[in-house]
Short mmCIF file of C-alpha atoms in Angstrom, two decimals:
data_model
loop_
_atom_site.label_atom_id
_atom_site.label_comp_id
_atom_site.label_asym_id
_atom_site.label_seq_id
_atom_site.Cartn_x
_atom_site.Cartn_y
_atom_site.Cartn_z
CA MET A 579 0.00 0.00 0.00
CA GLU A 580 1.39 3.42 -0.95
CA ASN A 581 1.89 6.20 1.59
CA ARG A 582 -0.49 9.12 1.35
CA THR A 583 -1.74 12.08 3.38
CA ILE A 584 -4.10 10.97 6.15
CA SER A 585 -7.18 12.98 7.06
CA LYS A 586 -8.34 13.38 10.68
CA GLU A 587 -11.38 11.21 9.98
CA GLU A 588 -9.22 8.44 8.56
CA GLU A 589 -6.83 8.71 11.46
CA ALA A 590 -9.70 8.35 13.94
CA ILE A 591 -10.86 5.05 12.45
CA GLY A 592 -7.62 3.73 10.97
CA VAL A 593 -4.71 1.73 12.24
CA GLU A 594 -1.11 2.82 11.88
CA VAL A 595 1.36 0.51 10.19
CA LYS A 596 5.04 0.79 9.24
CA GLY A 597 5.94 3.86 7.25
CA GLY A 598 3.14 6.01 8.70
CA THR A 599 0.44 4.53 6.47
CA PHE A 600 -3.02 4.10 7.92
CA VAL A 601 -5.27 1.25 6.88
CA ASP A 602 -8.97 2.00 6.74
CA SER A 603 -11.26 -0.22 8.81
CA THR A 604 -13.05 -1.35 5.63
CA THR A 605 -9.83 -2.59 4.03
CA PRO A 606 -9.63 -6.41 4.11
CA GLN A 607 -7.01 -7.50 6.61
CA PRO A 608 -5.04 -10.75 6.77
CA GLU A 609 -6.65 -13.20 9.13
CA GLU A 610 -5.24 -12.89 12.66
CA GLU A 611 -4.79 -16.05 14.70
CA HIS A 612 -5.08 -14.27 18.04
CA SER A 613 -7.43 -11.36 17.37
CA ASN A 614 -8.38 -10.95 21.05
CA ILE A 615 -4.91 -9.66 21.91
CA LEU A 616 -5.22 -5.91 22.59
CA GLU A 617 -2.38 -4.88 20.31
CA ARG A 618 -1.40 -1.24 20.70
CA LYS A 619 -0.86 -0.72 16.96
CA TYR A 620 -4.59 -1.22 16.33
CA MET A 621 -5.70 1.27 19.01
CA THR A 622 -6.20 5.01 18.72
CA LYS A 623 -4.36 7.25 21.13
CA SER A 624 -7.53 8.23 23.01
CA GLU A 625 -8.57 4.59 23.41
CA PHE A 626 -5.17 3.74 24.83
CA HIS A 627 -5.29 6.62 27.31
CA TRP A 628 -8.82 5.83 28.49
CA LEU A 629 -8.00 2.17 28.87
CA TRP A 630 -4.90 2.91 30.91
CA ALA A 631 -6.74 5.40 33.08
CA GLY A 632 -9.24 2.62 33.83
CA VAL A 633 -6.48 0.11 34.60
CA LEU A 634 -4.74 2.46 37.03
CA PHE A 635 -7.91 3.62 38.76
CA GLN A 636 -9.13 0.04 39.18
CA SER A 637 -5.77 -0.93 40.64
CA LEU A 638 -6.07 1.96 43.09
CA CYS A 639 -9.48 0.75 44.25
CA GLN A 640 -8.43 -2.89 44.47
CA SER A 641 -5.25 -2.05 46.38
CA PHE A 642 -7.34 -0.12 48.92
CA GLU A 643 -9.46 -3.22 49.44
CA GLY A 644 -6.36 -5.39 49.73
CA CYS A 645 -4.65 -3.13 52.28
CA LEU A 646 -7.79 -2.81 54.39
CA THR A 647 -8.38 -6.57 54.26
CA GLN A 648 -4.83 -7.19 55.49
CA GLY A 649 -5.42 -4.79 58.35
CA ILE A 650 -8.75 -6.17 59.57
CA ILE A 651 -8.12 -9.91 59.14
CA GLY A 652 -6.54 -10.10 62.60
CA PRO A 653 -9.53 -8.59 64.44
CA VAL A 654 -11.96 -10.63 62.31
CA ALA A 655 -10.12 -13.85 63.17
CA SER A 656 -10.04 -12.80 66.82
CA TYR A 657 -13.81 -12.19 66.69
CA PHE A 658 -14.31 -15.80 65.55
CA GLU A 659 -11.53 -16.93 67.98
CA VAL A 660 -9.50 -18.59 65.20
CA THR A 661 -6.41 -16.35 65.03
CA SER A 662 -4.04 -19.30 64.64
CA LEU A 663 -5.97 -20.32 61.50
CA THR A 664 -5.56 -17.01 59.66
CA ALA A 665 -3.13 -18.73 57.27
CA VAL A 666 -6.05 -20.81 55.97
CA LEU A 667 -7.71 -17.88 54.17
CA PRO A 668 -4.71 -16.79 52.05
CA THR A 669 -3.96 -20.46 51.40
CA ILE A 670 -7.45 -20.88 49.92
CA LEU A 671 -6.80 -17.81 47.80
CA ALA A 672 -3.42 -19.09 46.64
CA VAL A 673 -4.66 -22.58 45.76
CA LEU A 674 -7.50 -21.12 43.70
CA SER A 675 -5.09 -18.82 41.90
CA THR A 676 -2.78 -21.69 41.06
CA ALA A 677 -5.65 -23.68 39.59
CA LEU A 678 -7.51 -20.90 37.78
CA VAL A 679 -4.84 -18.64 36.27
CA PRO A 680 -4.05 -20.82 33.20
CA PHE A 681 -7.75 -21.14 32.40
CA TYR A 682 -8.34 -17.40 32.78
CA THR A 683 -5.50 -16.58 30.42
CA LYS A 684 -6.60 -19.13 27.83
CA VAL A 685 -10.27 -18.09 28.01
CA ALA A 686 -9.14 -14.48 27.65
CA ASP A 687 -7.28 -15.41 24.46
CA VAL A 688 -10.34 -17.13 22.99
CA PHE A 689 -13.26 -15.02 24.22
CA GLY A 690 -11.60 -11.68 24.94
CA ARG A 691 -10.21 -9.79 27.92
CA ALA A 692 -13.39 -7.86 28.67
CA GLY A 693 -15.71 -10.84 29.11
CA SER A 694 -13.23 -12.70 31.29
CA LEU A 695 -12.69 -9.65 33.50
CA THR A 696 -16.43 -9.11 33.84
CA TYR A 697 -16.83 -12.61 35.26
CA ALA A 698 -13.86 -12.08 37.56
CA PHE A 699 -15.26 -8.83 38.97
CA SER A 700 -18.66 -10.44 39.57
CA SER A 701 -17.15 -13.30 41.58
CA TYR A 702 -14.88 -10.90 43.46
CA LEU A 703 -17.75 -8.66 44.60
CA MET A 704 -19.86 -11.70 45.53
CA GLY A 705 -17.02 -12.96 47.71
CA LEU A 706 -16.74 -9.64 49.54
CA THR A 707 -20.49 -9.74 50.20
CA ILE A 708 -20.37 -13.26 51.65
CA GLU A 709 -17.36 -12.41 53.85
CA GLY A 710 -18.99 -9.25 55.14
CA THR A 711 -22.13 -11.15 56.19
CA ALA A 712 -20.37 -14.28 57.54
CA ARG A 713 -21.58 -15.67 60.87
CA SER A 714 -18.84 -18.27 61.25
CA PHE A 715 -15.31 -18.96 60.12
CA THR A 716 -16.67 -21.56 57.70
CA GLN A 717 -18.84 -18.95 55.97
CA LEU A 718 -15.84 -16.62 55.89
CA ALA A 719 -13.86 -19.35 54.11
CA ILE A 720 -16.70 -19.87 51.60
CA GLY A 721 -16.64 -16.17 50.84
CA GLN A 722 -12.89 -16.42 50.37
CA ILE A 723 -13.46 -19.01 47.64
CA PHE A 724 -15.61 -16.66 45.55
CA TYR A 725 -13.35 -13.74 46.39
CA GLY A 726 -10.30 -15.76 45.32
CA MET A 727 -11.90 -16.82 42.04
CA GLY A 728 -12.53 -13.19 41.19
CA LEU A 729 -9.29 -11.70 42.47
CA THR A 730 -7.29 -14.29 40.54
CA GLY A 731 -8.87 -13.23 37.28
CA MET A 732 -8.57 -9.53 38.04
CA GLN A 733 -4.87 -9.67 38.84
CA ALA A 734 -3.90 -12.07 36.07
CA LEU A 735 -5.89 -10.39 33.31
CA SER A 736 -4.87 -6.87 34.33
CA GLN A 737 -1.26 -7.96 33.91
CA VAL A 738 -2.19 -9.45 30.52
CA VAL A 739 -3.73 -6.12 29.42
CA ILE A 740 -0.50 -4.37 30.44
CA ALA A 741 1.61 -6.85 28.50
CA ASP A 742 -0.72 -6.56 25.49
CA THR A 743 -0.47 -2.81 25.19
CA THR A 744 3.15 -1.95 26.10
CA SER A 745 6.57 -2.49 24.58
CA LEU A 746 9.17 -4.52 26.46
CA LEU A 747 11.22 -1.42 27.29
CA HIS A 748 8.25 0.39 28.87
CA ARG A 749 6.58 -2.67 30.38
CA GLY A 750 8.50 -2.45 33.67
CA ILE A 751 7.22 1.06 34.34
CA MET A 752 3.65 0.00 33.61
CA PHE A 753 3.92 -3.06 35.87
CA ALA A 754 5.30 -0.83 38.64
CA MET A 755 2.63 1.86 38.13
CA TYR A 756 -0.08 -0.78 38.47
CA ASP A 757 1.13 -1.52 42.01
CA MET A 758 1.80 2.07 43.08
CA GLY A 759 -1.72 2.53 44.43
CA ASN A 760 -0.60 0.56 47.46
CA VAL A 761 1.79 3.35 48.40
CA ILE A 762 -1.22 5.60 49.04
CA ASN A 763 -3.51 2.95 50.42
CA ILE A 764 -1.07 1.59 53.02
CA TRP A 765 -1.59 4.82 54.91
CA THR A 766 -5.24 5.33 53.99
CA ALA A 767 -6.18 1.84 55.16
CA GLN A 768 -4.14 2.14 58.36
CA VAL A 769 -6.15 5.18 59.43
CA LEU A 770 -9.38 3.17 59.14
CA ILE A 771 -8.31 -0.11 60.79
CA ASP A 772 -8.74 0.81 64.44
CA PRO A 773 -11.96 2.86 64.00
CA LEU A 774 -13.50 -0.07 62.09
CA THR A 775 -12.31 -2.84 64.42
CA LYS A 776 -11.61 -1.51 67.92
CA VAL A 777 -14.70 -2.17 70.03
CA ASN A 778 -15.56 0.43 72.64
CA PRO A 779 -18.15 -0.11 75.40
CA GLY A 780 -21.67 -0.20 73.99
CA GLU A 781 -20.52 -0.90 70.41
CA PRO A 782 -21.20 -4.16 68.52
CA GLU A 783 -18.26 -6.56 68.45
CA ASP A 784 -18.75 -7.11 64.70
CA LYS A 785 -18.36 -3.48 63.65
CA TRP A 786 -15.69 -4.76 61.22
CA ARG A 787 -18.55 -5.57 58.84
CA THR A 788 -18.71 -1.88 57.95
CA ALA A 789 -15.28 -2.29 56.35
CA TYR A 790 -16.71 -4.79 53.86
CA ILE A 791 -19.48 -2.37 52.89
CA ILE A 792 -16.86 0.31 52.19
CA MET A 793 -14.63 -2.10 50.28
CA GLY A 794 -17.52 -3.44 48.19
CA CYS A 795 -18.65 0.03 47.09
CA ILE A 796 -15.16 1.23 46.19
CA SER A 797 -14.23 -2.01 44.42
CA GLY A 798 -17.45 -1.98 42.39
CA PHE A 799 -16.76 1.56 41.22
CA GLY A 800 -13.22 0.58 40.28
CA ALA A 801 -14.52 -2.37 38.27
CA LEU A 802 -16.77 -0.09 36.20
CA CYS A 803 -13.88 2.31 35.56
CA LEU A 804 -11.95 -0.50 33.86
CA LEU A 805 -14.73 -2.52 32.23
CA VAL A 806 -16.40 0.38 30.40
CA PRO A 807 -13.32 1.46 28.38
CA LEU A 808 -12.15 -2.15 28.01
CA TRP A 809 -15.42 -3.31 26.44
CA ARG A 810 -15.39 -0.30 24.14
CA VAL A 811 -11.80 -0.90 23.03
CA GLN A 812 -12.36 -4.61 22.48
CA GLN A 813 -15.48 -4.05 20.37
CA ASN A 814 -13.73 -1.38 18.29
CA LEU A 815 -10.76 -3.67 17.66
CA ARG A 816 -13.05 -6.46 16.52
CA ARG A 817 -14.60 -4.14 13.94
CA ARG A 818 -11.18 -3.13 12.66
CA LYS A 819 -9.77 -6.65 12.47
CA VAL A 820 -11.55 -9.04 10.15
CA GLY A 821 -9.87 -12.22 11.38
CA GLN A 822 -11.52 -13.92 14.35
CA PRO A 823 -10.23 -17.04 16.10
CA PRO A 824 -12.42 -20.14 15.85
CA ARG A 825 -14.34 -20.72 19.03
CA ARG A 826 -13.74 -24.10 20.56
CA THR A 827 -15.49 -25.64 23.52
CA LEU A 828 -14.03 -27.93 26.15
CA GLY A 829 -15.54 -31.36 26.58
CA TRP A 830 -16.94 -32.02 30.03
CA LEU A 831 -15.77 -35.05 31.96
CA ASN A 832 -18.32 -37.53 33.39
CA TRP A 833 -18.25 -37.26 37.20
CA GLU A 834 -21.20 -39.48 38.09
CA ASP A 835 -19.24 -41.80 40.41
CA PRO A 836 -19.77 -40.41 43.95
CA THR A 837 -16.98 -42.30 45.73
CA ILE A 838 -13.94 -40.37 46.85
CA ILE A 839 -11.50 -43.03 45.73
CA GLY A 840 -13.08 -43.04 42.29
CA LEU A 841 -12.70 -39.29 41.99
CA PHE A 842 -9.13 -39.48 43.20
CA CYS A 843 -8.14 -42.21 40.74
CA SER A 844 -9.96 -40.52 37.88
CA GLY A 845 -8.21 -37.27 38.68
CA ILE A 846 -4.82 -38.93 38.42
CA VAL A 847 -5.71 -40.60 35.11
CA PHE A 848 -7.07 -37.44 33.54
CA PHE A 849 -4.14 -35.41 34.80
CA PHE A 850 -1.74 -37.62 32.87
CA LEU A 851 -4.02 -37.60 29.84
CA LEU A 852 -4.13 -33.81 29.95
CA PHE A 853 -0.37 -33.63 30.33
CA THR A 854 0.10 -35.96 27.35
CA TRP A 855 -2.36 -33.99 25.24
CA GLU A 856 -0.78 -30.67 26.16
CA ALA A 857 2.77 -31.88 25.48
CA LYS A 858 2.18 -33.92 22.30
CA PHE A 859 -1.02 -33.01 20.46
CA ALA A 860 -2.51 -29.64 21.47
CA THR A 861 -2.05 -26.89 18.87
CA ARG A 862 -2.97 -24.24 21.43
CA PRO A 863 -1.93 -25.70 24.81
CA ILE A 864 -3.12 -24.23 28.09
CA MET A 865 0.47 -23.92 29.32
CA SER A 866 3.19 -24.02 26.66
CA THR A 867 6.12 -26.26 27.59
CA LYS A 868 8.46 -23.72 25.96
CA ILE A 869 7.98 -21.47 28.98
CA TRP A 870 9.39 -24.05 31.34
CA THR A 871 12.24 -25.21 29.09
CA ASN A 872 13.51 -21.67 28.52
CA ARG A 873 16.27 -21.17 31.08
CA THR A 874 15.68 -17.46 31.65
CA ALA A 875 11.90 -17.81 31.92
CA PHE A 876 12.19 -20.71 34.34
CA ALA A 877 14.73 -18.90 36.55
CA CYS A 878 12.64 -15.73 36.72
CA LEU A 879 9.50 -17.69 37.56
CA MET A 880 11.35 -19.52 40.34
CA ILE A 881 12.63 -16.23 41.77
CA MET A 882 9.11 -14.85 41.95
CA PHE A 883 7.95 -18.12 43.52
CA LEU A 884 10.66 -18.12 46.21
CA LEU A 885 10.15 -14.44 47.05
CA LYS A 886 6.48 -15.14 47.68
CA VAL A 887 7.21 -18.24 49.78
CA LEU A 888 9.58 -16.26 51.97
CA GLY A 889 7.20 -13.32 52.31
CA ASN A 890 4.35 -15.47 53.58
CA VAL A 891 6.52 -17.50 55.94
CA VAL A 892 8.06 -14.45 57.57
CA TRP A 893 5.11 -12.02 57.65
CA GLN A 894 1.99 -14.17 58.05
CA TYR A 895 1.81 -13.87 61.86
CA LEU A 896 4.09 -10.87 62.38
CA THR A 897 1.25 -8.42 63.03
CA GLN A 898 -0.19 -10.67 65.73
CA TYR A 899 3.28 -11.03 67.29
CA PHE A 900 3.69 -7.27 67.61
CA VAL A 901 0.17 -6.94 69.06
CA VAL A 902 1.14 -9.41 71.80
CA SER A 903 4.78 -8.46 72.42
CA ARG A 904 4.53 -4.67 72.21
CA ASP A 905 0.98 -4.04 73.46
CA LEU A 906 -0.12 -2.45 70.20
CA THR A 907 -3.48 -2.33 68.48
CA PHE A 908 -3.85 -4.12 65.17
CA GLY A 909 -3.79 -0.76 63.39
CA GLN A 910 -0.53 0.26 65.05
CA SER A 911 1.02 -3.15 64.41
CA TYR A 912 -0.10 -3.03 60.78
CA LEU A 913 1.69 0.28 60.34
CA LEU A 914 4.88 -1.05 61.95
CA VAL A 915 5.28 -3.84 59.39
CA ARG A 916 4.41 -1.80 56.29
CA GLY A 917 7.99 -0.72 55.65
CA PHE A 918 8.54 -3.86 53.62
CA GLN A 919 5.54 -3.30 51.35
CA MET A 920 6.24 0.40 50.93
CA ALA A 921 9.87 -0.18 49.95
CA TRP A 922 8.87 -3.04 47.63
CA LEU A 923 6.50 -0.78 45.68
CA VAL A 924 8.77 2.26 45.53
CA PHE A 925 11.81 0.30 44.41
CA GLN A 926 9.80 -1.52 41.78
CA LEU A 927 9.31 1.87 40.16
CA VAL A 928 12.97 2.76 40.72
CA ALA A 929 14.00 -0.48 39.00
CA ALA A 930 11.63 0.24 36.10
CA VAL A 931 13.15 3.69 35.59
CA ILE A 932 16.68 2.23 35.70
CA MET A 933 15.71 -0.38 33.10
CA LYS A 934 14.31 2.26 30.80
CA ARG A 935 17.30 4.56 31.24
CA TRP A 936 20.18 2.07 31.05
CA LYS A 937 18.47 -0.88 29.33
CA LYS A 938 19.64 -3.32 32.02
CA ALA A 939 17.51 -5.96 33.75
CA ARG A 940 19.65 -8.95 34.69
CA VAL A 941 21.98 -6.88 36.87
CA LEU A 942 18.95 -5.50 38.73
CA VAL A 943 17.91 -9.04 39.61
CA TRP A 944 21.33 -9.70 41.14
CA VAL A 945 21.54 -6.40 43.04
CA GLY A 946 17.97 -6.75 44.29
CA LEU A 947 18.45 -10.29 45.55
CA ILE A 948 21.71 -9.50 47.36
CA ILE A 949 20.03 -6.58 49.14
CA TYR A 950 17.07 -8.83 49.89
CA VAL A 951 19.24 -11.48 51.55
CA ILE A 952 20.90 -8.79 53.71
CA GLY A 953 17.50 -7.47 54.81
CA VAL A 954 16.17 -10.93 55.68
CA GLY A 955 19.33 -11.60 57.70
CA LEU A 956 18.73 -8.42 59.72
CA MET A 957 15.20 -9.59 60.49
CA ILE A 958 16.48 -12.38 62.73
CA PRO A 959 17.69 -10.05 65.54
CA ALA A 960 14.76 -7.71 64.78
CA ARG A 961 12.29 -10.37 65.96
CA SER A 962 13.48 -10.07 69.55
CA GLN A 963 11.02 -8.38 71.90
CA ASP A 964 13.76 -5.97 72.97
CA ALA A 965 14.73 -5.01 69.41
CA SER A 966 14.39 -1.32 68.64
CA VAL A 967 11.63 -0.06 66.40
CA PHE A 968 14.35 1.28 64.09
CA LEU A 969 15.82 -2.20 63.56
CA VAL A 970 12.36 -3.65 62.92
CA VAL A 971 11.57 -1.01 60.30
CA ILE A 972 14.99 -0.80 58.62
CA SER A 973 15.36 -4.58 58.21
CA GLN A 974 11.99 -4.81 56.51
CA THR A 975 12.66 -1.74 54.39
CA ILE A 976 15.96 -3.14 53.12
CA ALA A 977 14.36 -6.49 52.29
CA GLY A 978 11.42 -4.78 50.58
CA ALA A 979 13.70 -2.60 48.47
CA GLY A 980 15.73 -5.55 47.23
CA GLY A 981 12.72 -7.78 46.72
CA GLY A 982 10.85 -5.14 44.74
CA MET A 983 13.78 -4.57 42.38
CA ALA A 984 14.33 -8.29 41.78
CA ASN A 985 10.64 -9.07 41.35
CA LEU A 986 10.01 -6.27 38.84
CA ALA A 987 13.08 -7.11 36.76
CA SER A 988 12.12 -10.80 36.75
CA SER A 989 8.56 -9.95 35.69
CA VAL A 990 9.84 -8.01 32.68
CA LEU A 991 12.47 -10.58 31.70
CA VAL A 992 10.01 -13.46 31.75
CA THR A 993 7.82 -11.61 29.22
CA GLY A 994 10.83 -10.77 27.05
CA VAL A 995 11.79 -14.30 26.02
CA VAL A 996 8.51 -15.70 24.67
CA HIS A 997 6.51 -15.46 21.44
CA LYS A 998 3.64 -13.00 21.26
CA LYS A 999 1.08 -15.81 21.22
CA ASP A 1000 2.47 -17.08 24.56
CA LEU A 1001 2.50 -13.68 26.26
CA ALA A 1002 -0.77 -14.12 28.13
CA THR A 1003 0.27 -17.63 29.08
CA VAL A 1004 3.61 -16.57 30.54
CA VAL A 1005 1.92 -13.78 32.50
CA GLY A 1006 -0.43 -16.45 33.78
CA ALA A 1007 2.52 -18.66 34.65
CA SER A 1008 4.06 -15.88 36.71
CA GLN A 1009 0.76 -15.45 38.53
CA ILE A 1010 0.61 -19.21 39.12
CA MET A 1011 4.09 -19.27 40.64
CA VAL A 1012 3.27 -16.31 42.87
CA SER A 1013 0.03 -17.97 43.97
CA PHE A 1014 1.71 -21.33 44.47
CA GLY A 1015 4.44 -19.63 46.46
CA SER A 1016 1.80 -17.95 48.60
CA ALA A 1017 0.11 -21.31 49.20
CA VAL A 1018 3.38 -22.97 50.17
CA GLY A 1019 4.46 -20.05 52.37
CA ASN A 1020 1.11 -19.84 54.13
CA ALA A 1021 1.00 -23.59 54.66
CA VAL A 1022 4.50 -23.56 56.18
CA ALA A 1023 3.68 -20.54 58.35
CA GLY A 1024 0.42 -22.10 59.49
CA GLY A 1025 2.18 -25.37 60.25
CA ILE A 1026 4.83 -23.65 62.34
CA TRP A 1027 2.29 -21.56 64.20
CA THR A 1028 -0.09 -24.42 64.98
CA GLN A 1029 2.57 -27.08 65.66
CA TYR A 1030 5.74 -25.32 66.80
CA LEU A 1031 4.09 -22.58 68.88
CA PRO A 1032 2.16 -24.98 71.19
CA ALA A 1033 5.40 -26.80 71.94
CA ARG A 1034 7.12 -23.51 72.77
CA LEU A 1035 4.19 -22.47 74.98
CA ARG A 1036 4.48 -25.72 76.93
CA GLU A 1037 8.22 -25.12 77.21
CA HIS A 1038 8.01 -21.53 78.47
CA VAL A 1039 4.74 -21.20 80.42
CA THR A 1040 5.02 -22.58 83.95
CA GLY A 1041 1.61 -21.67 85.35
CA PRO A 1042 -1.96 -22.48 84.29
CA TYR A 1043 -3.11 -21.06 80.96
CA ASP A 1044 -5.57 -21.77 78.12
CA GLU A 1045 -3.47 -22.89 75.14
CA ARG A 1046 -6.26 -22.44 72.59
CA ARG A 1047 -6.97 -18.86 73.66
CA ALA A 1048 -3.26 -18.07 73.95
CA MET A 1049 -2.94 -18.89 70.24
CA ASN A 1050 -6.27 -17.58 68.97
CA ASP A 1051 -7.37 -14.64 71.11
CA PRO A 1052 -4.50 -12.17 71.61
CA LEU A 1053 -6.74 -9.15 72.14
CA LYS A 1054 -9.04 -10.46 74.88
CA TYR A 1055 -6.84 -13.10 76.52
CA VAL A 1056 -3.07 -12.61 76.19
CA LYS A 1057 -3.12 -8.90 76.91
CA PHE A 1058 -4.83 -9.44 80.27
CA LEU A 1059 -2.72 -12.31 81.61
CA ASP A 1060 -0.67 -11.76 84.74
CA PRO A 1061 2.73 -10.20 83.91
CA ILE A 1062 4.78 -13.38 84.43
CA THR A 1063 2.53 -15.63 82.33
CA LYS A 1064 2.17 -12.96 79.67
CA GLN A 1065 5.95 -12.64 79.34
CA GLN A 1066 6.28 -16.41 79.04
CA VAL A 1067 3.68 -16.43 76.24
CA ILE A 1068 5.57 -13.63 74.51
CA ASN A 1069 8.79 -15.64 74.72
CA ALA A 1070 7.05 -18.57 73.00
CA TYR A 1071 5.77 -16.25 70.29
CA SER A 1072 9.28 -14.84 69.85
CA ASP A 1073 10.79 -18.31 69.43
CA SER A 1074 8.30 -19.08 66.65
CA GLN A 1075 9.05 -15.81 64.83
CA TRP A 1076 12.80 -16.42 65.14
CA PHE A 1077 12.41 -19.89 63.64
CA MET A 1078 10.38 -18.48 60.72
CA SER A 1079 13.07 -15.88 60.04
CA ILE A 1080 15.79 -18.54 59.93
CA MET A 1081 13.76 -20.50 57.39
CA GLY A 1082 13.25 -17.28 55.40
CA LEU A 1083 16.98 -16.66 55.18
CA ALA A 1084 17.53 -20.16 53.79
CA VAL A 1085 14.88 -19.57 51.12
CA ALA A 1086 16.38 -16.16 50.25
CA ALA A 1087 19.75 -17.79 49.57
CA LEU A 1088 18.12 -20.12 47.01
CA THR A 1089 17.07 -17.14 44.89
CA LEU A 1090 20.74 -16.41 44.14
CA VAL A 1091 21.09 -19.86 42.58
CA CYS A 1092 18.18 -19.07 40.26
CA ALA A 1093 19.68 -15.69 39.32
CA ALA A 1094 22.76 -17.47 37.97
CA MET A 1095 20.56 -19.13 35.32
CA ILE A 1096 19.32 -15.87 33.76
CA ARG A 1097 20.69 -14.89 30.36
CA HIS A 1098 20.96 -11.40 28.88
CA VAL A 1099 17.77 -10.04 27.27
CA ASN A 1100 17.90 -7.02 24.97
CA LEU A 1101 15.20 -4.67 26.28
CA GLU A 1102 15.30 -2.64 23.05
CA GLN A 1103 14.23 -5.53 20.82
CA ASP A 1104 10.89 -5.18 19.06
CA GLN A 1105 8.16 -7.79 19.27
CA ASP A 1106 8.96 -9.26 15.85
CA THR A 1107 12.57 -9.86 16.85
CA GLN A 1108 11.46 -11.36 20.15
CA ASP A 1109 9.07 -13.68 18.31
CA ARG A 1110 11.80 -14.88 15.95
CA ILE A 1111 14.23 -15.53 18.79
CA ALA A 1112 11.52 -17.43 20.67
CA LEU A 1113 11.02 -19.60 17.58
CA GLY A 1114 14.70 -20.54 17.65
CA GLU A 1115 16.26 -18.19 15.09
CA ASP A 1116 19.83 -17.04 15.65
CA VAL A 1117 20.22 -13.59 17.22
CA ASN A 1118 23.24 -12.69 15.08
CA GLU A 1119 21.40 -13.56 11.86
CA ILE A 1120 18.50 -11.33 12.85
CA GLU A 1121 20.85 -8.44 13.62
CA ASN A 1122 22.65 -8.93 10.28
CA GLU A 1123 19.33 -8.81 8.43
CA LYS A 1124 18.43 -5.55 10.15
CA GLN A 1125 21.82 -4.05 9.37
CA GLU A 1126 21.47 -4.99 5.70
CA ALA A 1127 17.99 -3.47 5.62
CA ARG A 1128 19.32 -0.22 7.10
CA ASN A 1129 22.15 -0.10 4.54
#
């Protein structure tokens, strides 16, 4: 097609291609295999800006909900007298994420990002409603299932939208910007925790339910801010692109046998059948094996996995420990441990800016992980009851800074070594590893707290005490024990936290082994070059072709 002058009307409906030429929406286009990918080259500037405004505003609303949920989970668990079981809820969330992410990403490829996100938001809001009206811990866990199904889709597909619409060089900044809402909401949520959970005389003990009303309203508004522009962009892109992928349905398995052993055996059989199909016969597999056989992709995924394992082991019960050992409210304790999260978010953005300025990513992984190991090492003495507040905060801040840098750089690198058609899948894989890491970390933390802590209580406490309440009711039981027994309980808590920190340091050291596997990735490469490299073409040959074309 020859270049020509483009009118404003044509520019509004056209799509820009190489050489500045615009192709009218009525011009027949080559059939696209993956037409549900939100490719930036087919979007107008205003559509891109509105879509990104929706993404960022939705992330701001969702991060507010996440920060407030983290702050009130302790008082909610104390209300149901199940504080030692708080690891169960994030474990449910993590297991669901691990199972659902690959299906979300594949459904999004086939049916579109907007429809998949609409379902995710619906489940997410339903979960918040069930949790806010729960009358038992069991009902709270049921709500967590619906909440987890929705949150999984929201987080995975939002990352897919970012990867769809940004170049590799700018992707780090966009990933970091998506998480920056937490920097504001850490402080906003902290202000609300005590007013929404601290029960004064004459007030209902379940006043925490008001928090779920607030979170539901804000999250619903955020969902609309993203879905409205996303649906509009997706429909416009479908009109501009003639090619549509064939819709294929999944066959449903027959689950009529009610016996548990039958289900278990069938699950094993079908798992191997699915694995065989995916590896040998599927033309569009749910999870491409190329992701796991690529050394850089595998190493980056393992780093993200290990960082999440460590985070959940070390921080799962830290807020409760500070409530008991330092006579703080949950709101004050929440604020004390936020240095890690704040530094993580800020240094993600710092790492993104460094990548854009100096085009380096692998070195950021190394620097970040070394700093992270130092910070985790400092946490061991910081867990002592007599440790200064400065040591508590600075150890977590150092670890958060290093972890944020390494995580962001790994997230970009893992998307820089795959073919365009596997982009959503590799984003899903990163979400799976993070979710799986959360599940493992929470399970380990819960195991230590429910198995190791009772043994330490029996070792330290010499007088009569209620073990169940000592583990599950820090607000109404531990705080009002006699000084000697209370100090003995605190010593048992401290031993458990020290043990978790030692385990965390061992896990942090493993991340350095993974970093050694990462190869250099050129952040300035375009998507076509990345696709060719992913298909096995030689890098030098590609560069020679480009040089010849320039000459």
